[in-house]
PDB file of C-alpha atoms in Angstrom:
ATOM      1  CA  MET M 625      11.773   8.942   4.487  1.00  0.00           C
ATOM      2  CA  PRO M 626      12.504   8.968   8.195  1.00  0.00           C
ATOM      3  CA  SER M 627      14.736  11.710   9.453  1.00  0.00           C
ATOM      4  CA  ARG M 628      16.838   9.320  11.496  1.00  0.00           C
ATOM      5  CA  ARG M 629      17.856   7.478   8.392  1.00  0.00           C
ATOM      6  CA  LYS M 630      21.538   7.217   7.595  1.00  0.00           C
ATOM      7  CA  LYS M 631      22.608   9.682   4.931  1.00  0.00           C
ATOM      8  CA  THR M 632      25.378   7.652   3.412  1.00  0.00           C
ATOM      9  CA  GLY M 633      25.465   3.983   2.619  1.00  0.00           C
ATOM     10  CA  PHE M 634      28.959   2.546   2.489  1.00  0.00           C
ATOM     11  CA  GLY M 635      27.554  -0.947   2.991  1.00  0.00           C
ATOM     12  CA  GLY M 636      26.542  -1.144  -0.672  1.00  0.00           C
ATOM     13  CA  TRP M 637      29.990  -0.095  -1.874  1.00  0.00           C
ATOM     14  CA  LEU M 638      31.627  -2.570   0.480  1.00  0.00           C
ATOM     15  CA  PHE M 639      29.352  -5.273  -0.906  1.00  0.00           C
ATOM     16  CA  LEU M 640      30.312  -4.327  -4.487  1.00  0.00           C
ATOM     17  CA  LEU M 641      33.996  -4.373  -3.495  1.00  0.00           C
ATOM     18  CA  LEU M 642      33.604  -7.873  -2.018  1.00  0.00           C
ATOM     19  CA  VAL M 643      31.868  -9.093  -5.177  1.00  0.00           C
ATOM     20  CA  LEU M 644      34.616  -7.578  -7.361  1.00  0.00           C
ATOM     21  CA  THR M 645      37.202  -9.292  -5.144  1.00  0.00           C
ATOM     22  CA  ALA M 646      35.370 -12.593  -5.683  1.00  0.00           C
ATOM     23  CA  TYR M 647      35.522 -11.905  -9.434  1.00  0.00           C
ATOM     24  CA  GLY M 648      39.232 -11.195  -9.143  1.00  0.00           C
ATOM     25  CA  ILE M 649      39.872 -14.488  -7.347  1.00  0.00           C
ATOM     26  CA  THR M 650      37.668 -16.444  -9.752  1.00  0.00           C
ATOM     27  CA  GLY M 651      39.348 -14.697 -12.676  1.00  0.00           C
ATOM     28  CA  VAL M 652      42.746 -15.969 -11.564  1.00  0.00           C
ATOM     29  CA  ILE M 653      41.413 -19.527 -11.220  1.00  0.00           C
ATOM     30  CA  ASP M 654      39.114 -19.665 -14.248  1.00  0.00           C
ATOM     31  CA  THR M 655      39.295 -16.744 -16.703  1.00  0.00           C
ATOM     32  CA  GLU M 656      36.796 -18.195 -19.147  1.00  0.00           C
ATOM     33  CA  THR M 657      33.994 -18.706 -16.605  1.00  0.00           C
ATOM     34  CA  THR M 658      34.583 -15.248 -15.129  1.00  0.00           C
ATOM     35  CA  GLY M 659      34.379 -13.674 -18.606  1.00  0.00           C
ATOM     36  CA  GLN M 660      31.179 -15.598 -19.222  1.00  0.00           C
ATOM     37  CA  ALA M 661      29.703 -14.287 -15.939  1.00  0.00           C
ATOM     38  CA  LEU M 662      30.698 -10.709 -16.855  1.00  0.00           C
ATOM     39  CA  ARG M 663      29.098 -10.968 -20.300  1.00  0.00           C
ATOM     40  CA  PHE M 664      25.949 -12.390 -18.700  1.00  0.00           C
ATOM     41  CA  SER M 665      25.885  -9.471 -16.213  1.00  0.00           C
ATOM     42  CA  ALA M 666      26.260  -6.938 -19.031  1.00  0.00           C
ATOM     43  CA  THR M 667      23.343  -8.479 -20.943  1.00  0.00           C
ATOM     44  CA  VAL M 668      21.079  -8.453 -17.882  1.00  0.00           C
ATOM     45  CA  MET M 669      22.175  -4.909 -16.990  1.00  0.00           C
ATOM     46  CA  LEU M 670      21.328  -3.618 -20.479  1.00  0.00           C
ATOM     47  CA  SER M 671      17.921  -5.266 -20.491  1.00  0.00           C
ATOM     48  CA  ALA M 672      17.095  -3.877 -17.040  1.00  0.00           C
ATOM     49  CA  LEU M 673      18.360  -0.348 -17.749  1.00  0.00           C
ATOM     50  CA  PRO M 674      15.020   1.251 -18.803  1.00  0.00           C
ATOM     51  CA  ALA M 675      13.354  -0.114 -15.656  1.00  0.00           C
ATOM     52  CA  VAL M 676      16.217   1.203 -13.507  1.00  0.00           C
ATOM     53  CA  VAL M 677      15.838   4.691 -15.037  1.00  0.00           C
ATOM     54  CA  MET M 678      12.117   4.570 -14.278  1.00  0.00           C
ATOM     55  CA  VAL M 679      12.914   3.573 -10.688  1.00  0.00           C
ATOM     56  CA  PHE M 680      14.874   6.834 -10.318  1.00  0.00           C
ATOM     57  CA  PHE M 681      11.907   8.972 -11.380  1.00  0.00           C
ATOM     58  CA  LEU M 682       9.494   7.038  -9.169  1.00  0.00           C
ATOM     59  CA  LEU M 683      11.847   7.457  -6.196  1.00  0.00           C
ATOM     60  CA  LEU M 684      11.851  11.209  -6.914  1.00  0.00           C
ATOM     61  CA  ALA M 685       8.059  11.284  -7.107  1.00  0.00           C
ATOM     62  CA  ALA M 686       7.781   9.328  -3.843  1.00  0.00           C
ATOM     63  CA  ASP M 687      10.178  11.708  -2.107  1.00  0.00           C
ATOM     64  CA  LEU M 688       8.265  14.754  -3.329  1.00  0.00           C
ATOM     65  CA  LEU M 689       4.801  13.483  -2.521  1.00  0.00           C
ATOM     66  CA  PHE M 690       5.044  11.343   0.589  1.00  0.00           C
ATOM     67  CA  LYS M 691       6.593  12.561   3.820  1.00  0.00           C
ATOM     68  CA  PRO M 692       7.015  10.685   7.152  1.00  0.00           C
ATOM     69  CA  ALA M 693       5.192  13.586   8.828  1.00  0.00           C
ATOM     70  CA  TRP M 694       2.057  12.681   6.847  1.00  0.00           C
ATOM     71  CA  ILE M 695       2.266   9.052   7.939  1.00  0.00           C
ATOM     72  CA  LYS M 696       2.879  10.065  11.550  1.00  0.00           C
ATOM     73  CA  ARG M 697       0.018  12.591  11.557  1.00  0.00           C
ATOM     74  CA  HIS M 698      -2.543  10.195  10.108  1.00  0.00           C
ATOM     75  CA  LEU M 699      -1.516   6.894  11.676  1.00  0.00           C
ATOM     76  CA  GLY M 700      -1.175   8.363  15.117  1.00  0.00           C
ATOM     77  CA  ARG M 701      -4.719   9.617  15.581  1.00  0.00           C
ATOM     78  CA  THR M 702      -7.061   7.664  13.317  1.00  0.00           C
ATOM     79  CA  ALA M 703      -9.066   4.722  14.589  1.00  0.00           C
ATOM     80  CA  GLY M 704     -11.353   2.038  13.183  1.00  0.00           C
ATOM     81  CA  VAL M 705     -11.336   0.832   9.583  1.00  0.00           C
ATOM     82  CA  ASN M 706      -9.659   4.062   8.458  1.00  0.00           C
ATOM     83  CA  ALA M 707      -6.678   3.318  10.690  1.00  0.00           C
ATOM     84  CA  TRP M 708      -6.220  -0.081   9.037  1.00  0.00           C
ATOM     85  CA  LEU M 709      -6.425   1.438   5.569  1.00  0.00           C
ATOM     86  CA  LEU M 710      -4.021   4.202   6.517  1.00  0.00           C
ATOM     87  CA  ALA M 711      -1.593   1.646   7.936  1.00  0.00           C
ATOM     88  CA  VAL M 712      -1.661  -0.160   4.568  1.00  0.00           C
ATOM     89  CA  VAL M 713      -1.223   3.087   2.595  1.00  0.00           C
ATOM     90  CA  GLY M 714       1.504   4.278   4.974  1.00  0.00           C
ATOM     91  CA  GLY M 715       3.394   1.000   4.582  1.00  0.00           C
ATOM     92  CA  VAL M 716       3.152   1.108   0.796  1.00  0.00           C
ATOM     93  CA  LEU M 717       4.402   4.696   0.722  1.00  0.00           C
ATOM     94  CA  ALA M 718       7.147   4.129   3.286  1.00  0.00           C
ATOM     95  CA  SER M 719      10.581   3.945   1.719  1.00  0.00           C
ATOM     96  CA  GLY M 720      14.021   3.247   3.117  1.00  0.00           C
ATOM     97  CA  PRO M 721      15.252   0.364   5.268  1.00  0.00           C
ATOM     98  CA  VAL M 722      12.782  -1.235   7.661  1.00  0.00           C
ATOM     99  CA  TYR M 723      14.870  -0.577  10.786  1.00  0.00           C
ATOM    100  CA  ALA M 724      14.611   3.155  10.110  1.00  0.00           C
ATOM    101  CA  TRP M 725      10.852   2.914  10.689  1.00  0.00           C
ATOM    102  CA  TYR M 726      11.021   1.067  14.028  1.00  0.00           C
ATOM    103  CA  PRO M 727      11.633   4.236  16.095  1.00  0.00           C
ATOM    104  CA  LEU M 728       8.693   6.007  14.425  1.00  0.00           C
ATOM    105  CA  LEU M 729       6.414   3.010  15.038  1.00  0.00           C
ATOM    106  CA  ARG M 730       7.603   2.868  18.645  1.00  0.00           C
ATOM    107  CA  GLU M 731       6.778   6.552  19.047  1.00  0.00           C
ATOM    108  CA  LEU M 732       3.341   6.046  17.493  1.00  0.00           C
ATOM    109  CA  ARG M 733       2.659   3.064  19.729  1.00  0.00           C
ATOM    110  CA  ASP M 734       3.687   5.113  22.759  1.00  0.00           C
ATOM    111  CA  LYS M 735       1.078   7.649  21.593  1.00  0.00           C
ATOM    112  CA  GLY M 736      -1.629   5.006  21.422  1.00  0.00           C
ATOM    113  CA  MET M 737      -1.352   3.271  18.043  1.00  0.00           C
ATOM    114  CA  ARG M 738      -2.297  -0.402  18.384  1.00  0.00           C
ATOM    115  CA  ALA M 739       0.269  -3.130  17.719  1.00  0.00           C
ATOM    116  CA  PRO M 740      -1.688  -4.801  14.844  1.00  0.00           C
ATOM    117  CA  LEU M 741      -1.500  -1.539  12.888  1.00  0.00           C
ATOM    118  CA  ALA M 742       2.289  -1.588  13.197  1.00  0.00           C
ATOM    119  CA  ALA M 743       2.221  -5.147  11.809  1.00  0.00           C
ATOM    120  CA  VAL M 744       0.005  -4.034   8.909  1.00  0.00           C
ATOM    121  CA  PHE M 745       2.358  -1.140   8.207  1.00  0.00           C
ATOM    122  CA  LEU M 746       5.448  -3.370   8.233  1.00  0.00           C
ATOM    123  CA  TYR M 747       3.863  -6.035   6.010  1.00  0.00           C
ATOM    124  CA  SER M 748       2.469  -3.655   3.398  1.00  0.00           C
ATOM    125  CA  ARG M 749       6.002  -2.301   2.921  1.00  0.00           C
ATOM    126  CA  ALA M 750       6.431  -5.369   0.707  1.00  0.00           C
ATOM    127  CA  VAL M 751       4.628  -3.426  -2.027  1.00  0.00           C
ATOM    128  CA  LYS M 752       7.391  -1.172  -3.280  1.00  0.00           C
ATOM    129  CA  LEU M 753       5.872   1.419  -5.606  1.00  0.00           C
ATOM    130  CA  PRO M 754       9.143   2.819  -7.005  1.00  0.00           C
ATOM    131  CA  LEU M 755      10.436  -0.698  -7.724  1.00  0.00           C
ATOM    132  CA  LEU M 756       7.336  -1.881  -9.589  1.00  0.00           C
ATOM    133  CA  PRO M 757       8.853  -1.245 -13.061  1.00  0.00           C
ATOM    134  CA  LEU M 758      11.714  -3.561 -12.190  1.00  0.00           C
ATOM    135  CA  MET M 759       9.351  -6.215 -10.864  1.00  0.00           C
ATOM    136  CA  ILE M 760       7.274  -5.961 -14.043  1.00  0.00           C
ATOM    137  CA  HIS M 761      10.474  -6.219 -16.094  1.00  0.00           C
ATOM    138  CA  TYR M 762      11.469  -9.471 -14.372  1.00  0.00           C
ATOM    139  CA  PHE M 763       8.133 -11.147 -13.666  1.00  0.00           C
ATOM    140  CA  GLY M 764       5.536  -9.511 -15.910  1.00  0.00           C
ATOM    141  CA  LEU M 765       2.573  -7.226 -15.319  1.00  0.00           C
ATOM    142  CA  ALA M 766       0.002  -9.918 -14.440  1.00  0.00           C
ATOM    143  CA  TYR M 767       2.292 -11.467 -11.809  1.00  0.00           C
ATOM    144  CA  THR M 768       3.102  -8.063 -10.298  1.00  0.00           C
ATOM    145  CA  LEU M 769      -0.576  -7.110 -10.032  1.00  0.00           C
ATOM    146  CA  VAL M 770      -1.629 -10.451  -8.537  1.00  0.00           C
ATOM    147  CA  LEU M 771       1.249 -10.463  -6.047  1.00  0.00           C
ATOM    148  CA  CYS M 772       0.616  -6.866  -4.950  1.00  0.00           C
ATOM    149  CA  LEU M 773      -3.089  -7.578  -4.389  1.00  0.00           C
ATOM    150  CA  TYR M 774      -2.273 -10.603  -2.254  1.00  0.00           C
ATOM    151  CA  LEU M 775       0.340  -8.639  -0.321  1.00  0.00           C
ATOM    152  CA  LEU M 776      -2.165  -5.910   0.464  1.00  0.00           C
ATOM    153  CA  GLY M 777      -4.773  -8.473   1.508  1.00  0.00           C
ATOM    154  CA  PHE M 778      -2.314 -10.390   3.651  1.00  0.00           C
ATOM    155  CA  SER M 779      -1.122  -7.212   5.362  1.00  0.00           C
ATOM    156  CA  ILE M 780      -4.644  -6.848   6.780  1.00  0.00           C
ATOM    157  CA  ALA M 781      -4.794 -10.581   7.579  1.00  0.00           C
ATOM    158  CA  ASN M 782      -1.492 -10.274   9.452  1.00  0.00           C
ATOM    159  CA  GLY M 783      -2.879  -7.382  11.463  1.00  0.00           C
ATOM    160  CA  VAL M 784      -6.024  -9.348  12.342  1.00  0.00           C
ATOM    161  CA  LEU M 785      -3.913 -12.327  13.442  1.00  0.00           C
ATOM    162  CA  MET M 786      -1.672 -10.084  15.520  1.00  0.00           C
ATOM    163  CA  GLU M 787      -4.768  -8.603  17.155  1.00  0.00           C
ATOM    164  CA  LYS M 788      -6.091 -12.083  17.973  1.00  0.00           C
ATOM    165  CA  LEU M 789      -2.759 -12.995  19.519  1.00  0.00           C
ATOM    166  CA  GLU M 790      -2.598  -9.775  21.516  1.00  0.00           C
ATOM    167  CA  ASN M 791      -6.211  -9.810  22.703  1.00  0.00           C
ATOM    168  CA  PRO M 792      -7.576 -13.339  22.439  1.00  0.00           C
ATOM    169  CA  GLY M 793     -11.375 -13.435  22.547  1.00  0.00           C
ATOM    170  CA  GLU M 794     -11.897  -9.772  21.623  1.00  0.00           C
ATOM    171  CA  PRO M 795     -13.428  -8.874  18.229  1.00  0.00           C
ATOM    172  CA  SER M 796     -11.283  -6.766  15.862  1.00  0.00           C
ATOM    173  CA  ASP M 797     -12.376  -3.355  14.447  1.00  0.00           C
TER     174      ASP M 797
ATOM    175  CA  MET T1285       8.794  26.773  -1.267  1.00  0.00           C
ATOM    176  CA  PRO T1286       8.067  24.293  -4.079  1.00  0.00           C
ATOM    177  CA  GLU T1287      11.309  24.987  -6.003  1.00  0.00           C
ATOM    178  CA  LEU T1288      13.409  24.417  -2.897  1.00  0.00           C
ATOM    179  CA  ASP T1289      11.430  21.223  -2.186  1.00  0.00           C
ATOM    180  CA  MET T1290      12.115  19.974  -5.702  1.00  0.00           C
ATOM    181  CA  THR T1291      15.875  20.630  -5.423  1.00  0.00           C
ATOM    182  CA  ARG T1292      15.993  18.999  -1.990  1.00  0.00           C
ATOM    183  CA  SER T1293      14.006  15.983  -3.194  1.00  0.00           C
ATOM    184  CA  PHE T1294      16.156  15.664  -6.306  1.00  0.00           C
ATOM    185  CA  ARG T1295      19.341  15.686  -4.192  1.00  0.00           C
ATOM    186  CA  ARG T1296      17.887  13.134  -1.778  1.00  0.00           C
ATOM    187  CA  THR T1297      16.789  10.907  -4.662  1.00  0.00           C
ATOM    188  CA  VAL T1298      20.203  11.099  -6.332  1.00  0.00           C
ATOM    189  CA  ARG T1299      21.781  10.138  -2.997  1.00  0.00           C
ATOM    190  CA  THR T1300      19.363   7.219  -2.535  1.00  0.00           C
ATOM    191  CA  PHE T1301      19.909   6.133  -6.127  1.00  0.00           C
ATOM    192  CA  VAL T1302      23.692   6.351  -5.854  1.00  0.00           C
ATOM    193  CA  ASN T1303      23.442   4.177  -2.719  1.00  0.00           C
ATOM    194  CA  LEU T1304      21.285   1.704  -4.644  1.00  0.00           C
ATOM    195  CA  LEU T1305      23.642   1.434  -7.625  1.00  0.00           C
ATOM    196  CA  PRO T1306      26.412  -0.587  -5.922  1.00  0.00           C
ATOM    197  CA  ILE T1307      23.786  -2.945  -4.469  1.00  0.00           C
ATOM    198  CA  PHE T1308      22.172  -3.358  -7.883  1.00  0.00           C
ATOM    199  CA  THR T1309      25.494  -3.831  -9.687  1.00  0.00           C
ATOM    200  CA  GLY T1310      26.955  -6.049  -6.958  1.00  0.00           C
ATOM    201  CA  MET T1311      23.899  -8.294  -6.803  1.00  0.00           C
ATOM    202  CA  LEU T1312      23.809  -8.535 -10.595  1.00  0.00           C
ATOM    203  CA  LEU T1313      27.484  -9.494 -10.747  1.00  0.00           C
ATOM    204  CA  LEU T1314      27.183 -11.926  -7.827  1.00  0.00           C
ATOM    205  CA  THR T1315      24.087 -13.630  -9.253  1.00  0.00           C
ATOM    206  CA  SER T1316      25.761 -13.961 -12.663  1.00  0.00           C
ATOM    207  CA  LEU T1317      28.896 -15.404 -11.086  1.00  0.00           C
ATOM    208  CA  VAL T1318      26.984 -17.892  -8.911  1.00  0.00           C
ATOM    209  CA  LEU T1319      24.777 -18.969 -11.809  1.00  0.00           C
ATOM    210  CA  THR T1320      27.799 -19.407 -14.082  1.00  0.00           C
ATOM    211  CA  LEU T1321      29.892 -21.248 -11.487  1.00  0.00           C
ATOM    212  CA  PHE T1322      27.061 -23.425 -10.191  1.00  0.00           C
ATOM    213  CA  PRO T1323      24.893 -24.415 -13.105  1.00  0.00           C
ATOM    214  CA  GLU T1324      21.204 -25.218 -12.849  1.00  0.00           C
ATOM    215  CA  ARG T1325      21.625 -28.901 -12.105  1.00  0.00           C
ATOM    216  CA  LEU T1326      23.481 -28.147  -8.874  1.00  0.00           C
ATOM    217  CA  TYR T1327      20.753 -26.192  -7.097  1.00  0.00           C
ATOM    218  CA  ALA T1328      17.793 -27.613  -9.043  1.00  0.00           C
ATOM    219  CA  GLY T1329      17.970 -30.587  -6.655  1.00  0.00           C
ATOM    220  CA  PHE T1330      16.886 -28.361  -3.761  1.00  0.00           C
ATOM    221  CA  PHE T1331      13.716 -27.365  -5.569  1.00  0.00           C
ATOM    222  CA  GLY T1332      11.021 -29.130  -7.504  1.00  0.00           C
ATOM    223  CA  SER T1333       9.867 -31.851  -5.070  1.00  0.00           C
ATOM    224  CA  SER T1334       6.601 -30.043  -4.311  1.00  0.00           C
ATOM    225  CA  ASN T1335       5.186 -26.530  -4.432  1.00  0.00           C
ATOM    226  CA  THR T1336       4.883 -26.331  -0.646  1.00  0.00           C
ATOM    227  CA  LEU T1337       8.464 -27.463  -0.087  1.00  0.00           C
ATOM    228  CA  ASP T1338       9.690 -25.023  -2.758  1.00  0.00           C
ATOM    229  CA  ALA T1339       7.824 -22.217  -1.006  1.00  0.00           C
ATOM    230  CA  LEU T1340       9.251 -23.285   2.357  1.00  0.00           C
ATOM    231  CA  ILE T1341      12.833 -23.259   1.038  1.00  0.00           C
ATOM    232  CA  GLY T1342      12.290 -19.944  -0.782  1.00  0.00           C
ATOM    233  CA  ALA T1343      10.779 -18.325   2.317  1.00  0.00           C
ATOM    234  CA  SER T1344      13.611 -19.622   4.517  1.00  0.00           C
ATOM    235  CA  VAL T1345      16.276 -18.164   2.218  1.00  0.00           C
ATOM    236  CA  GLY T1346      14.387 -14.838   1.975  1.00  0.00           C
ATOM    237  CA  SER T1347      13.952 -14.623   5.758  1.00  0.00           C
ATOM    238  CA  MET T1348      17.683 -14.830   6.320  1.00  0.00           C
ATOM    239  CA  ALA T1349      18.516 -12.187   3.700  1.00  0.00           C
ATOM    240  CA  ALA T1350      18.887  -8.585   4.745  1.00  0.00           C
ATOM    241  CA  GLY T1351      19.609  -6.771   1.513  1.00  0.00           C
ATOM    242  CA  HIS T1352      17.644  -4.259  -0.532  1.00  0.00           C
ATOM    243  CA  PRO T1353      14.445  -5.660  -2.129  1.00  0.00           C
ATOM    244  CA  LEU T1354      15.940  -4.745  -5.500  1.00  0.00           C
ATOM    245  CA  ALA T1355      18.468  -7.512  -4.941  1.00  0.00           C
ATOM    246  CA  SER T1356      15.688 -10.051  -4.360  1.00  0.00           C
ATOM    247  CA  TYR T1357      14.091  -9.163  -7.709  1.00  0.00           C
ATOM    248  CA  LEU T1358      17.414  -9.633  -9.493  1.00  0.00           C
ATOM    249  CA  LEU T1359      18.143 -12.898  -7.727  1.00  0.00           C
ATOM    250  CA  GLY T1360      14.571 -14.135  -8.168  1.00  0.00           C
ATOM    251  CA  GLY T1361      14.507 -13.203 -11.862  1.00  0.00           C
ATOM    252  CA  GLU T1362      17.748 -15.042 -12.564  1.00  0.00           C
ATOM    253  CA  LEU T1363      16.712 -18.095 -10.510  1.00  0.00           C
ATOM    254  CA  LEU T1364      13.452 -18.204 -12.436  1.00  0.00           C
ATOM    255  CA  ASP T1365      15.313 -18.047 -15.761  1.00  0.00           C
ATOM    256  CA  ASN T1366      17.433 -20.942 -14.543  1.00  0.00           C
ATOM    257  CA  GLY T1367      14.571 -23.275 -13.788  1.00  0.00           C
ATOM    258  CA  VAL T1368      13.669 -22.556 -10.164  1.00  0.00           C
ATOM    259  CA  SER T1369       9.881 -22.559  -9.678  1.00  0.00           C
ATOM    260  CA  LEU T1370       7.851 -19.353  -9.467  1.00  0.00           C
ATOM    261  CA  VAL T1371       6.451 -20.490  -6.089  1.00  0.00           C
ATOM    262  CA  ALA T1372       9.965 -20.653  -4.598  1.00  0.00           C
ATOM    263  CA  VAL T1373      10.984 -17.333  -6.136  1.00  0.00           C
ATOM    264  CA  THR T1374       7.789 -15.613  -4.931  1.00  0.00           C
ATOM    265  CA  ALA T1375       8.238 -16.928  -1.384  1.00  0.00           C
ATOM    266  CA  LEU T1376      11.825 -15.654  -1.497  1.00  0.00           C
ATOM    267  CA  ILE T1377      11.006 -12.122  -2.645  1.00  0.00           C
ATOM    268  CA  VAL T1378       8.039 -11.785  -0.250  1.00  0.00           C
ATOM    269  CA  SER T1379       9.868 -13.049   2.836  1.00  0.00           C
ATOM    270  CA  TRP T1380      12.920 -10.955   1.857  1.00  0.00           C
ATOM    271  CA  VAL T1381      10.911  -7.821   2.714  1.00  0.00           C
ATOM    272  CA  THR T1382       8.408  -9.046   5.297  1.00  0.00           C
ATOM    273  CA  VAL T1383      10.527 -11.308   7.523  1.00  0.00           C
ATOM    274  CA  GLY T1384      13.727 -10.015   9.085  1.00  0.00           C
ATOM    275  CA  LEU T1385      15.755 -12.487  11.098  1.00  0.00           C
ATOM    276  CA  VAL T1386      18.726 -10.128  11.009  1.00  0.00           C
ATOM    277  CA  GLN T1387      16.664  -7.154  12.218  1.00  0.00           C
ATOM    278  CA  LEU T1388      14.761  -9.243  14.786  1.00  0.00           C
ATOM    279  CA  PRO T1389      16.804  -8.064  17.831  1.00  0.00           C
ATOM    280  CA  VAL T1390      16.272  -4.388  16.922  1.00  0.00           C
ATOM    281  CA  GLU T1391      12.579  -4.955  16.234  1.00  0.00           C
ATOM    282  CA  ALA T1392      12.232  -6.784  19.548  1.00  0.00           C
ATOM    283  CA  LEU T1393      14.042  -4.017  21.372  1.00  0.00           C
ATOM    284  CA  LEU T1394      11.921  -1.214  19.945  1.00  0.00           C
ATOM    285  CA  LEU T1395       8.544  -2.844  19.410  1.00  0.00           C
ATOM    286  CA  GLY T1396       8.591  -5.651  21.977  1.00  0.00           C
ATOM    287  CA  ALA T1397       9.881  -9.223  21.852  1.00  0.00           C
ATOM    288  CA  ARG T1398       6.422 -10.815  21.677  1.00  0.00           C
ATOM    289  CA  PHE T1399       5.353  -8.487  18.866  1.00  0.00           C
ATOM    290  CA  ALA T1400       8.557  -9.055  16.866  1.00  0.00           C
ATOM    291  CA  PHE T1401       8.448 -12.845  17.269  1.00  0.00           C
ATOM    292  CA  CYS T1402       4.742 -13.208  16.423  1.00  0.00           C
ATOM    293  CA  ARG T1403       4.938 -10.775  13.488  1.00  0.00           C
ATOM    294  CA  ASN T1404       7.913 -12.550  11.934  1.00  0.00           C
ATOM    295  CA  VAL T1405       6.400 -16.029  12.369  1.00  0.00           C
ATOM    296  CA  ILE T1406       3.073 -14.898  10.848  1.00  0.00           C
ATOM    297  CA  SER T1407       4.915 -13.119   8.010  1.00  0.00           C
ATOM    298  CA  PHE T1408       6.970 -16.251   7.275  1.00  0.00           C
ATOM    299  CA  PHE T1409       3.865 -18.417   6.831  1.00  0.00           C
ATOM    300  CA  SER T1410       2.141 -15.577   4.963  1.00  0.00           C
ATOM    301  CA  ALA T1411       5.022 -15.545   2.466  1.00  0.00           C
ATOM    302  CA  ILE T1412       4.400 -19.233   1.767  1.00  0.00           C
ATOM    303  CA  ALA T1413       0.647 -18.691   1.452  1.00  0.00           C
ATOM    304  CA  VAL T1414       1.089 -15.615  -0.791  1.00  0.00           C
ATOM    305  CA  ALA T1415       3.498 -17.547  -3.020  1.00  0.00           C
ATOM    306  CA  LEU T1416       1.159 -20.531  -3.416  1.00  0.00           C
ATOM    307  CA  LEU T1417      -1.945 -18.373  -3.925  1.00  0.00           C
ATOM    308  CA  SER T1418      -0.237 -16.027  -6.413  1.00  0.00           C
ATOM    309  CA  VAL T1419       0.987 -18.866  -8.592  1.00  0.00           C
ATOM    310  CA  TRP T1420      -2.344 -20.707  -8.433  1.00  0.00           C
ATOM    311  CA  SER T1421      -4.176 -17.479  -9.302  1.00  0.00           C
ATOM    312  CA  LEU T1422      -1.878 -16.848 -12.255  1.00  0.00           C
ATOM    313  CA  ARG T1423      -2.497 -20.374 -13.520  1.00  0.00           C
ATOM    314  CA  TYR T1424      -6.227 -19.815 -13.117  1.00  0.00           C
ATOM    315  CA  ILE T1425      -6.086 -16.474 -14.969  1.00  0.00           C
ATOM    316  CA  GLY T1426      -4.016 -18.154 -17.658  1.00  0.00           C
TER     317      GLY T1426
END
């Protein structure tokens, strides 16, 4: 995770507070519907609980194994096909909010990384390894696998398109 | 030192997880409330005309969202259970992470306006393509 990332996240708690306020208001207007919504939430929460627990352990594994320094070291100096593959891997392994990665990408670009690789990195972030159990829980294993494969493929396609837009007429790596 | 690394990672993960919990709980509660207050028939009218239009609507909603991807899975899962097409839901969850209208000014500032604009436009249409291709592939696989 990037070092410049915020350590605390009050936004989430504020969001929860706003939702609870909405429940409070709805509860005053229509108690029955609000109770129904709460029961529905409890059912969904219980069914998703095992996946949420697994998310915790995968987040821990990701934090232990993948460091921003690794991404910076490899993405910054590699070229050719390897650079594209590393951009994909780096994006998949990158955790945290997207805006936290912009400064690192800026730094890498200042050091010579090409813009299409930044696009590949940002797109492949759509594959969220620690959240896969939850995706499988909601959409099934086959869907998750198919979607992830397309996302990885399209991350490269996005990079190629970005390259064409940046340097029209020049062949890509 | 590996032991120190483990403790540090564990603390960081707990912190990340604690920050995720209110988003997860809040999104779950909000989705349940919206789905209970506005039953299927109300929003079903927006979807279902065609796969491409469903994907376009899904991608547009996802592009405007700025929350944690976890929230998109919850929302997508519940929408799917309530009759919204898989194409629309897929476009929503893909564009949720790959397109960032809210973050666009920051991206433009740090990575360049041309880069940010082109990347987001390409990612928006990619979300539609990924959604259509994923669903077609799943149908083909069976």
